[in-house]
Every structure is written in structure tokens, then in C-alpha cells.
Amino acid sequence: MNLVIKPKKNSQEIVCVTPQSAGWRYVSFSAYQLAAGQSLTLCDDTRELCAVILTGIVSAKTKDLAWKEIGGRKSVFEDAAPYAVYLPPGTELTITAETAAELGLAGAPAKGELPVRLIEPTTMRLSERGKGANTRYVCDILPEDQPAESLLVVEVKTPSGHSSSYPPHKHDVDNIPAESLLEETYYHRIDPPQGFVFQRVYTDSRDIDESMAVEDRDVVLVPRGYHPVVVPHGYQSYYFNVMAGPKRVWHFHNDPAHEWILTAA
């Protein structure tokens, strides 16, 4: 099973994952790079979208709303949250780059129950997870306590020499509150960009057991199973997660073999 999607060369669309290409039901993800002055129009008739300005400054407009010069990060590794725009199905959004920009686009099924809105960095929750060399830094862009129909969107920065999503956890069983069923994509950025990180995706039965050297702008698919990331010394890791499933809650189950780490000194 090939769980790594490689980026395109010299293309405005860096990478694209659809339910059809991934062989699942809920999550879509794409990333784009725009030169200053370039525009991109986004719309999906059956899916809600969350367009995240990963880097750069853009202006964005729908038929009725417009936002001038939003964004501002020069790198996803900056200590700052991004801007994002939430779109219900059937709503067209045109994004124009004021500077070179990179965009992440998350999508999931929706009925159109919520309006378009700008999601500002000040509304996003920043937190630290883990301890020791398992510490990582999380920005909740579109968490379950903020309005959406299916989507959950988060970004995570992991320091040099650290592990992330650790101890390994999974969310592939619809058994709330013990665990929720959520498909997931990881869009990886690495600093400096010639580096790589390691990600493993595995199930209890080992019907999926893939260990991958993941490079800058690769996407890793997590249809089921545990999915930890390990960052070599000298490099920093960033990943952009999109999750969706039959219920919009994130309840996870740790691998019992590694859960002892949570209580270690």
C-alpha cells in the first residue's frame, strides 16, 4: 500500500488528494503555490472547504464578502498562527496573492448549514503536547469546538530530534467516547527543506504497516492505524492535518505497547 503522495514539479497545484484517489470517503486535501499577482478560484458543490494561508499575503473574496491582505507568515515555522477562510458547499472563493503564497485546502462532506467566515489567528488555540523529546506545538485551526460540519484542521510543529503524534495513537473505530473514526492526511514541510522525517502507519493486526522517509511537501495518507512521526536532529518538522469522519469529534486510542511513556519520569 502506497501511503505517500509526492508533490508535483513546477505546478501551481503542489499536491491533491481526493476521496477517489485515496480510496476513502471523507477527507480531501490540496496545496497550492501562487506567485505575486496570481489568482486561484475555489468551490465545491458537495464539500465544505477550509482555505488556510500557510505563508504569504493574499486578498480573498466571495460574491458578498472581501478580505484585503490577510496572512503574513513568511514560513510555516514562524511562531504565529495562520489566517483561514471557511466555505460552505457551492460558495466560490477567489484568492489573489499579494506576495508569493502557499495555501492548504481542506475539504469534507457537508450540507451547507454554515456561512462563509474568516478565521483569524487570534481565535486559534495554541498548545504544547507531550514532554521531553516527545514535545510538539499545536495550533488548532478548525477544532471540534468551532463551527464546521465535518472538518477538523490542525497544524503541528515538532522540534529537531523530537517525536510527534507520540505515543502512537489511532482513530479508526466509530466507538465514541472511547474512539472516533477519522481519516487523516499529513502535509509535511521540513526545515531546512532538503531533509526528511520518518513516519510509520500501522494497525494492531499489521495489515497496514508502512515505515516511510517523508520529504518536504509530501502528503502521507492515514486511512487507519497508528501514525507517529520522528524528526532527525538538525531538522524541524511541520505538518498540516486534515481529519474527517462520520462524527466530528476527535477521540483517540493510544497503542497500549507504548502508553507507558505517558507516566515515565
Coordinates of C-alpha atoms in Angstrom, one line a residue:
M1 CA 0.0 0.0 0.0
N2 CA 1.5 3.3 -1.1
L3 CA 0.6 5.9 1.5
V4 CA 2.9 8.7 0.3
I5 CA 1.8 11.3 -2.3
K6 CA 4.7 13.1 -3.9
P7 CA 4.5 16.8 -4.9
K8 CA 4.2 17.9 -8.5
K9 CA 7.0 19.7 -10.2
N10 CA 6.6 23.3 -11.4
S11 CA 2.9 23.3 -10.8
Q12 CA 0.5 25.8 -9.1
E13 CA -1.2 22.7 -7.6
I14 CA 1.5 21.2 -5.4
V15 CA -0.4 18.1 -4.4
C16 CA -4.0 16.8 -4.5
V17 CA -5.8 14.1 -2.5
T18 CA -9.5 13.3 -3.2
P19 CA -11.7 10.6 -1.6
Q20 CA -11.5 8.8 -5.0
S21 CA -7.7 8.9 -5.2
A22 CA -7.2 7.9 -1.6
G23 CA -9.9 5.2 -1.7
W24 CA -11.8 6.5 1.3
R25 CA -15.0 8.5 2.0
Y26 CA -14.4 11.8 3.8
V27 CA -11.1 13.8 3.5
S28 CA -9.8 15.9 0.6
F29 CA -6.7 17.9 0.7
S30 CA -4.7 20.0 -1.8
A31 CA -1.9 22.5 -1.6
Y32 CA -1.1 25.4 -3.9
Q33 CA 1.7 27.9 -4.5
L34 CA 1.0 31.3 -6.0
A35 CA 3.4 33.9 -7.3
A36 CA 2.5 37.5 -6.5
G37 CA -0.4 38.6 -8.7
Q38 CA -1.7 35.1 -9.4
S39 CA -5.2 34.1 -8.5
L40 CA -7.0 30.8 -7.7
T41 CA -10.7 30.2 -7.5
L42 CA -12.0 27.6 -5.2
C43 CA -15.5 26.0 -5.0
D44 CA -17.0 22.6 -4.3
D45 CA -20.7 21.8 -4.6
T46 CA -20.8 19.0 -2.1
R47 CA -18.0 19.7 0.4
E48 CA -17.2 22.4 2.9
L49 CA -13.7 23.8 2.4
C50 CA -11.2 25.5 4.8
A51 CA -8.6 27.5 2.8
V52 CA -5.6 28.2 5.0
I53 CA -2.9 30.8 4.1
L54 CA 0.2 28.8 5.1
T55 CA 2.6 31.5 4.0
G56 CA 2.5 34.9 2.2
I57 CA -0.1 37.6 2.0
V58 CA -3.3 37.3 -0.1
S59 CA -6.6 39.0 -0.7
A60 CA -9.8 36.9 -0.8
K61 CA -13.3 37.5 -2.0
T62 CA -16.6 35.7 -2.4
K63 CA -19.7 37.1 -4.1
D64 CA -20.6 39.1 -1.0
L65 CA -17.5 39.4 1.2
A66 CA -13.9 40.5 0.7
W67 CA -10.8 40.5 2.9
K68 CA -7.7 42.5 1.9
E69 CA -4.1 41.5 2.6
I70 CA -4.6 38.6 5.1
G71 CA -1.8 36.2 6.0
G72 CA 1.7 37.4 6.6
R73 CA 3.8 34.4 7.7
K74 CA 7.0 34.1 5.7
S75 CA 7.4 30.5 6.9
V76 CA 5.2 27.8 8.4
F77 CA 7.9 27.5 11.1
E78 CA 7.2 31.0 12.5
D79 CA 5.7 31.2 15.9
A80 CA 2.4 32.5 14.6
A81 CA -1.0 31.1 13.7
P82 CA -2.3 31.4 10.1
Y83 CA -5.4 33.0 8.6
A84 CA -8.1 30.8 7.1
V85 CA -11.4 31.1 5.3
Y86 CA -14.3 28.7 5.8
L87 CA -16.5 28.0 2.8
P88 CA -19.8 26.0 2.8
P89 CA -20.6 23.9 -0.3
G90 CA -21.4 25.8 -3.5
T91 CA -19.6 29.0 -2.4
E92 CA -16.9 30.4 -4.7
L93 CA -13.8 32.0 -3.2
T94 CA -11.2 33.8 -5.3
I95 CA -7.7 34.2 -3.7
T96 CA -5.2 36.6 -5.2
A97 CA -1.6 36.6 -4.0
E98 CA -0.2 39.9 -2.9
T99 CA 3.1 38.2 -2.3
A100 CA 4.3 34.7 -3.1
A101 CA 2.0 32.5 -1.1
E102 CA 1.3 28.9 -0.2
L103 CA -2.2 27.6 0.5
G104 CA -3.6 24.5 2.2
L105 CA -7.1 23.5 1.2
A106 CA -9.0 21.0 3.4
G107 CA -12.4 19.5 2.4
A108 CA -15.1 17.2 3.7
P109 CA -18.7 16.4 3.1
A110 CA -21.3 19.0 4.2
K111 CA -24.9 20.1 3.6
G112 CA -24.3 23.8 3.7
E113 CA -25.6 24.6 7.1
L114 CA -23.0 27.3 8.0
P115 CA -22.0 30.7 6.4
V116 CA -18.7 31.8 4.9
R117 CA -16.4 33.2 7.6
L118 CA -12.8 34.5 8.1
I119 CA -11.0 32.5 10.8
E120 CA -8.4 34.9 12.4
P121 CA -5.2 33.8 14.1
T122 CA -6.4 35.2 17.4
T123 CA -9.3 32.7 17.5
M124 CA -6.9 29.7 17.2
R125 CA -5.8 27.8 20.2
L126 CA -2.1 27.2 20.7
S127 CA -0.9 24.4 22.9
E128 CA 2.1 22.2 23.9
R129 CA 1.7 18.5 23.9
G130 CA 3.9 15.7 25.2
K131 CA 7.0 16.0 27.3
G132 CA 10.8 15.7 26.9
A133 CA 11.7 14.7 23.4
N134 CA 8.1 14.0 22.6
T135 CA 7.1 17.6 22.9
R136 CA 5.4 19.3 20.0
Y137 CA 3.5 22.6 19.4
V138 CA -0.1 22.5 18.1
C139 CA -2.3 25.2 16.5
D140 CA -6.0 24.3 16.3
I141 CA -7.2 26.0 13.1
L142 CA -10.6 24.4 13.0
P143 CA -11.2 22.2 16.1
E144 CA -14.4 20.4 17.1
D145 CA -15.5 23.3 19.4
Q146 CA -15.5 25.7 16.4
P147 CA -18.3 25.6 13.7
A148 CA -18.0 23.2 10.8
E149 CA -20.0 20.2 9.6
S150 CA -17.3 17.6 9.1
L151 CA -13.8 19.1 9.0
L152 CA -11.1 19.2 11.7
V153 CA -8.0 21.1 10.8
V154 CA -4.7 21.4 12.8
E155 CA -1.1 22.2 12.3
V156 CA 1.8 20.9 14.3
K157 CA 5.5 21.9 14.7
T158 CA 7.9 19.4 16.0
P159 CA 11.4 20.5 17.1
S160 CA 14.7 18.9 16.0
G161 CA 15.3 15.5 17.4
H162 CA 11.7 15.1 18.7
S163 CA 8.9 12.6 18.1
S164 CA 5.4 13.6 17.3
S165 CA 1.9 12.0 17.5
Y166 CA 3.6 10.0 20.2
P167 CA 2.9 7.7 21.9
P168 CA 1.4 6.3 18.7
H169 CA -2.4 6.8 18.6
K170 CA -5.2 5.9 16.2
H171 CA -8.8 7.0 15.5
D172 CA -10.3 4.4 13.2
V173 CA -13.2 2.9 15.1
D174 CA -16.6 4.6 15.5
N175 CA -16.9 3.9 19.2
I176 CA -17.4 7.3 20.9
P177 CA -16.4 8.2 23.6
A178 CA -13.6 5.7 23.5
E179 CA -12.5 6.4 20.0
S180 CA -13.8 8.1 16.8
L181 CA -13.4 7.2 13.2
L182 CA -11.4 9.9 11.3
E183 CA -9.5 9.6 8.1
E184 CA -6.4 11.9 8.1
T185 CA -3.8 13.5 5.8
Y186 CA -0.4 14.8 6.8
Y187 CA 1.1 17.5 4.6
H188 CA 4.8 17.7 5.6
R189 CA 7.1 20.7 5.5
I190 CA 10.7 20.4 6.6
D191 CA 13.3 23.0 7.7
P192 CA 15.8 23.0 6.0
P193 CA 13.9 21.6 3.1
Q194 CA 16.5 19.0 1.9
G195 CA 15.8 17.0 5.0
F196 CA 13.4 14.2 5.7
V197 CA 11.4 12.8 8.6
F198 CA 10.2 9.3 9.4
Q199 CA 6.5 8.3 9.7
R200 CA 5.1 4.9 10.4
V201 CA 1.4 3.9 9.8
Y202 CA 0.5 0.6 11.3
T203 CA -2.5 -1.3 12.6
D204 CA -2.8 -3.7 15.5
S205 CA -3.2 -6.6 13.1
R206 CA -0.3 -5.2 10.9
D207 CA -2.5 -5.5 7.7
I208 CA -1.1 -1.9 7.3
D209 CA 2.5 -1.5 8.4
E210 CA 4.4 1.1 6.4
S211 CA 7.5 3.0 7.5
M212 CA 8.3 6.0 5.3
A213 CA 11.1 8.5 4.8
V214 CA 9.0 11.6 4.1
E215 CA 10.3 14.6 2.3
D216 CA 9.3 18.3 2.0
R217 CA 5.8 18.7 0.7
D218 CA 5.0 15.0 0.7
V219 CA 1.5 14.0 1.9
V220 CA 1.0 10.9 4.0
L221 CA -2.4 9.2 4.0
V222 CA -3.7 7.7 7.2
P223 CA -6.8 5.6 6.4
R224 CA -6.4 3.5 9.6
G225 CA -3.9 2.8 12.3
Y226 CA -1.3 4.5 14.5
H227 CA 0.8 7.2 12.8
P228 CA 3.8 8.6 14.7
V229 CA 6.4 10.9 13.3
V230 CA 10.1 11.1 14.2
V231 CA 12.3 14.1 13.3
P232 CA 16.1 13.7 12.9
H233 CA 18.5 16.0 14.8
G234 CA 19.2 19.2 12.9
Y235 CA 15.8 19.5 11.1
Q236 CA 12.4 20.8 12.2
S237 CA 9.1 19.3 11.2
Y238 CA 5.8 21.0 10.3
Y239 CA 2.7 19.1 9.3
F240 CA -0.8 20.2 8.3
N241 CA -3.5 17.7 9.3
V242 CA -7.0 17.3 7.8
M243 CA -9.4 14.9 9.5
A244 CA -13.0 14.0 8.9
G245 CA -15.3 11.1 9.5
P246 CA -18.9 10.2 10.3
K247 CA -18.9 12.2 13.5
R248 CA -17.0 15.4 14.1
V249 CA -15.1 14.5 17.3
W250 CA -11.5 13.6 17.9
H251 CA -11.3 10.8 20.3
F252 CA -8.1 8.6 20.0
H253 CA -6.7 5.4 21.3
N254 CA -3.1 5.1 22.3
D255 CA -1.1 2.0 21.3
P256 CA -1.1 0.0 24.6
A257 CA 2.5 -1.2 24.0
H258 CA 3.8 2.4 24.2
E259 CA 1.3 4.1 26.6
W260 CA 3.8 3.7 29.5
I261 CA 5.6 6.7 28.1
L262 CA 2.9 9.0 29.4
T263 CA 3.8 8.1 33.0
A264 CA 7.6 7.8 32.6
A265 CA 9.7 10.3 34.6

